[in-house]
mmCIF file of C-alpha atoms in Angstrom:
data_model
loop_
_atom_site.group_PDB
_atom_site.id
_atom_site.type_symbol
_atom_site.label_atom_id
_atom_site.label_comp_id
_atom_site.label_asym_id
_atom_site.label_seq_id
_atom_site.Cartn_x
_atom_site.Cartn_y
_atom_site.Cartn_z
ATOM 1 C CA VAL A 178 11.892 -2.233 6.902
ATOM 2 C CA GLU A 179 14.735 -3.233 7.895
ATOM 3 C CA SER A 180 17.622 -0.598 9.135
ATOM 4 C CA GLU A 181 20.368 1.080 11.766
ATOM 5 C CA SER A 182 17.105 2.572 13.643
ATOM 6 C CA GLY A 183 15.370 -1.183 14.287
ATOM 7 C CA THR A 184 12.631 -2.570 12.370
ATOM 8 C CA ARG A 185 9.203 -0.689 10.874
ATOM 9 C CA ASN A 186 6.310 -3.293 9.103
ATOM 10 C CA TYR A 187 4.341 -1.646 6.802
ATOM 11 C CA ILE A 188 0.460 -3.139 5.702
ATOM 12 C CA GLY A 189 -0.422 -2.868 1.583
ATOM 13 C CA LEU A 190 -3.303 -4.237 -0.588
ATOM 14 C CA THR A 191 -3.713 -5.514 -4.369
ATOM 15 C CA ALA A 192 -6.474 -7.033 -5.133
ATOM 16 C CA ASN A 193 -4.730 -9.587 -7.972
ATOM 17 C CA GLU A 194 -0.796 -7.447 -9.490
ATOM 18 C CA ILE A 195 1.587 -7.826 -5.996
ATOM 19 C CA LYS A 196 4.298 -7.343 -8.412
ATOM 20 C CA LYS A 197 2.824 -4.380 -10.191
ATOM 21 C CA ARG A 198 2.631 -3.095 -6.749
ATOM 22 C CA ILE A 199 5.941 -3.643 -5.397
ATOM 23 C CA SER A 200 7.292 -1.741 -8.375
ATOM 24 C CA LYS A 201 5.306 0.999 -7.931
ATOM 25 C CA HIS A 202 6.405 1.026 -4.667
ATOM 26 C CA GLN A 203 10.157 0.533 -6.004
ATOM 27 C CA THR A 204 9.667 4.096 -8.918
ATOM 28 C CA ASP A 205 8.651 5.989 -5.333
ATOM 29 C CA PHE A 206 11.594 4.988 -3.208
ATOM 30 C CA LYS A 207 13.839 5.292 -6.734
ATOM 31 C CA ASN A 208 12.282 9.693 -7.173
ATOM 32 C CA LYS A 209 11.824 12.182 -5.623
ATOM 33 C CA LYS A 210 9.165 13.891 -6.650
ATOM 34 C CA TYR A 211 6.797 10.493 -5.014
ATOM 35 C CA GLU A 212 8.300 11.223 -2.029
ATOM 36 C CA LYS A 213 5.117 11.356 -0.184
ATOM 37 C CA SER A 214 3.135 8.902 -2.883
ATOM 38 C CA THR A 215 2.208 6.401 0.797
ATOM 39 C CA GLU A 216 3.314 5.497 4.094
ATOM 40 C CA LEU A 217 6.665 3.585 3.437
ATOM 41 C CA SER A 218 7.777 5.618 0.443
ATOM 42 C CA LYS A 219 7.341 8.358 2.979
ATOM 43 C CA TYR A 220 9.890 6.514 5.945
ATOM 44 C CA ILE A 221 12.362 5.151 2.682
ATOM 45 C CA TRP A 222 13.684 8.766 1.946
ATOM 46 C CA LYS A 223 13.309 9.723 5.888
ATOM 47 C CA LEU A 224 15.989 6.605 5.877
ATOM 48 C CA LYS A 225 17.661 7.022 2.432
ATOM 49 C CA ASP A 226 18.014 11.772 3.563
ATOM 50 C CA ARG A 227 20.092 10.276 6.912
ATOM 51 C CA HIS A 228 22.106 7.650 5.055
ATOM 52 C CA GLU A 229 21.055 4.905 6.670
ATOM 53 C CA GLN A 230 21.955 1.546 5.204
ATOM 54 C CA PHE A 231 18.073 -0.427 5.069
ATOM 55 C CA LYS A 232 16.595 -4.041 3.859
ATOM 56 C CA ILE A 233 12.774 -4.606 2.070
ATOM 57 C CA LYS A 234 11.151 -8.078 2.392
ATOM 58 C CA TRP A 235 7.724 -8.170 1.530
ATOM 59 C CA GLU A 236 5.753 -11.009 2.593
ATOM 60 C CA VAL A 237 2.181 -11.443 1.899
ATOM 61 C CA ILE A 238 0.161 -11.670 5.587
ATOM 62 C CA SER A 239 -3.199 -12.340 4.408
ATOM 63 C CA ARG A 240 -5.612 -12.815 1.009
ATOM 64 C CA ALA A 241 -9.310 -11.622 0.520
ATOM 65 C CA GLY A 242 -11.527 -11.024 -1.480
ATOM 66 C CA SER A 243 -11.731 -7.280 -3.947
ATOM 67 C CA LEU A 244 -15.209 -5.563 -4.168
ATOM 68 C CA ARG A 245 -16.796 -7.669 -7.270
ATOM 69 C CA ASN A 246 -19.484 -6.010 -9.103
ATOM 70 C CA GLY A 247 -23.217 -5.064 -7.949
ATOM 71 C CA GLY A 248 -21.078 -5.403 -4.482
ATOM 72 C CA LYS A 249 -21.945 -3.689 -1.126
ATOM 73 C CA VAL A 250 -18.279 -5.068 0.854
ATOM 74 C CA CYS A 251 -14.464 -5.342 -0.502
ATOM 75 C CA ARG A 252 -13.391 -7.402 1.556
ATOM 76 C CA LEU A 253 -9.819 -6.959 1.228
ATOM 77 C CA ARG A 254 -10.454 -3.544 1.470
ATOM 78 C CA VAL A 255 -11.744 -4.555 5.551
ATOM 79 C CA ARG A 256 -9.190 -6.990 5.797
ATOM 80 C CA GLU A 257 -6.670 -4.240 5.379
ATOM 81 C CA ALA A 258 -8.110 -1.989 8.209
ATOM 82 C CA SER A 259 -8.330 -4.686 10.622
ATOM 83 C CA LEU A 260 -4.700 -5.588 9.855
ATOM 84 C CA ILE A 261 -4.025 -1.652 10.018
ATOM 85 C CA LEU A 262 -6.491 -1.425 13.560
ATOM 86 C CA GLN A 263 -4.586 -4.111 15.434
ATOM 87 C CA ALA A 264 -1.284 -3.440 14.159
ATOM 88 C CA ASP A 265 1.571 -1.948 16.986
ATOM 89 C CA LYS A 266 3.458 1.054 17.114
ATOM 90 C CA ARG A 267 6.090 -0.685 14.985
ATOM 91 C CA TYR A 268 4.195 -0.188 11.922
ATOM 92 C CA LEU A 269 4.196 3.238 9.391
ATOM 93 C CA ASN A 270 0.015 2.527 8.369
ATOM 94 C CA LYS A 271 -2.075 5.932 10.046
ATOM 95 C CA ARG A 272 -5.019 4.874 11.546
ATOM 96 C CA LYS A 273 -6.363 7.618 9.609
ATOM 97 C CA GLU A 274 -5.756 5.261 6.593
ATOM 98 C CA ILE A 275 -8.996 3.046 7.383
ATOM 99 C CA ALA A 276 -11.483 5.502 6.518
ATOM 100 C CA SER A 277 -10.521 5.568 3.450
ATOM 101 C CA THR A 278 -12.701 4.691 0.196
ATOM 102 C CA CYS A 279 -12.086 1.226 -1.232
ATOM 103 C CA ARG A 280 -10.503 2.024 -4.310
ATOM 104 C CA HIS A 281 -11.705 -0.988 -6.480
ATOM 105 C CA ARG A 282 -15.540 0.839 -6.437
ATOM 106 C CA ARG A 283 -13.958 2.956 -8.742
ATOM 107 C CA LYS A 284 -13.589 0.353 -11.784
ATOM 108 C CA HIS A 285 -17.447 -0.867 -11.156
ATOM 109 C CA LEU A 286 -19.234 2.333 -11.207
ATOM 110 C CA LEU A 287 -20.855 3.278 -14.540
ATOM 111 C CA LYS A 288 -18.653 6.489 -15.997
ATOM 112 C CA ASN A 289 -15.907 3.744 -16.206
ATOM 113 C CA ALA A 290 -17.966 1.348 -18.287
ATOM 114 C CA GLU A 291 -17.020 0.394 -22.011
ATOM 115 C CA LEU A 292 -19.105 0.719 -24.479
ATOM 116 C CA ASN A 293 -19.670 -1.369 -27.508
ATOM 117 C CA ASN A 294 -20.841 0.311 -29.684
ATOM 118 C CA ASP A 295 -20.664 -2.460 -32.609
#
């Protein structure tokens, strides 16, 4: 994010749907009720509240595989955590984010399995 205040970066992850992820962020920037959705949306709303002009540039900085069924480690989550740990103060991410669980794990839980009742 480039603004009058300077340049700030944000690291986010997505398994496959980068267009959907960017679209979700853009919805967060347009609708005040999603202001606290991510650290990025919090920052964008701060800029908007100060009537500061900004420009967002999206970029893929790394690729890794997400959790596979039966897998123990989500390489995508590990990669995101390592990038956040290496980040400096220009990054919006909070280090506490690395302690959260992998959001890809949920889709592999038995309770989320679709049953075929033929």
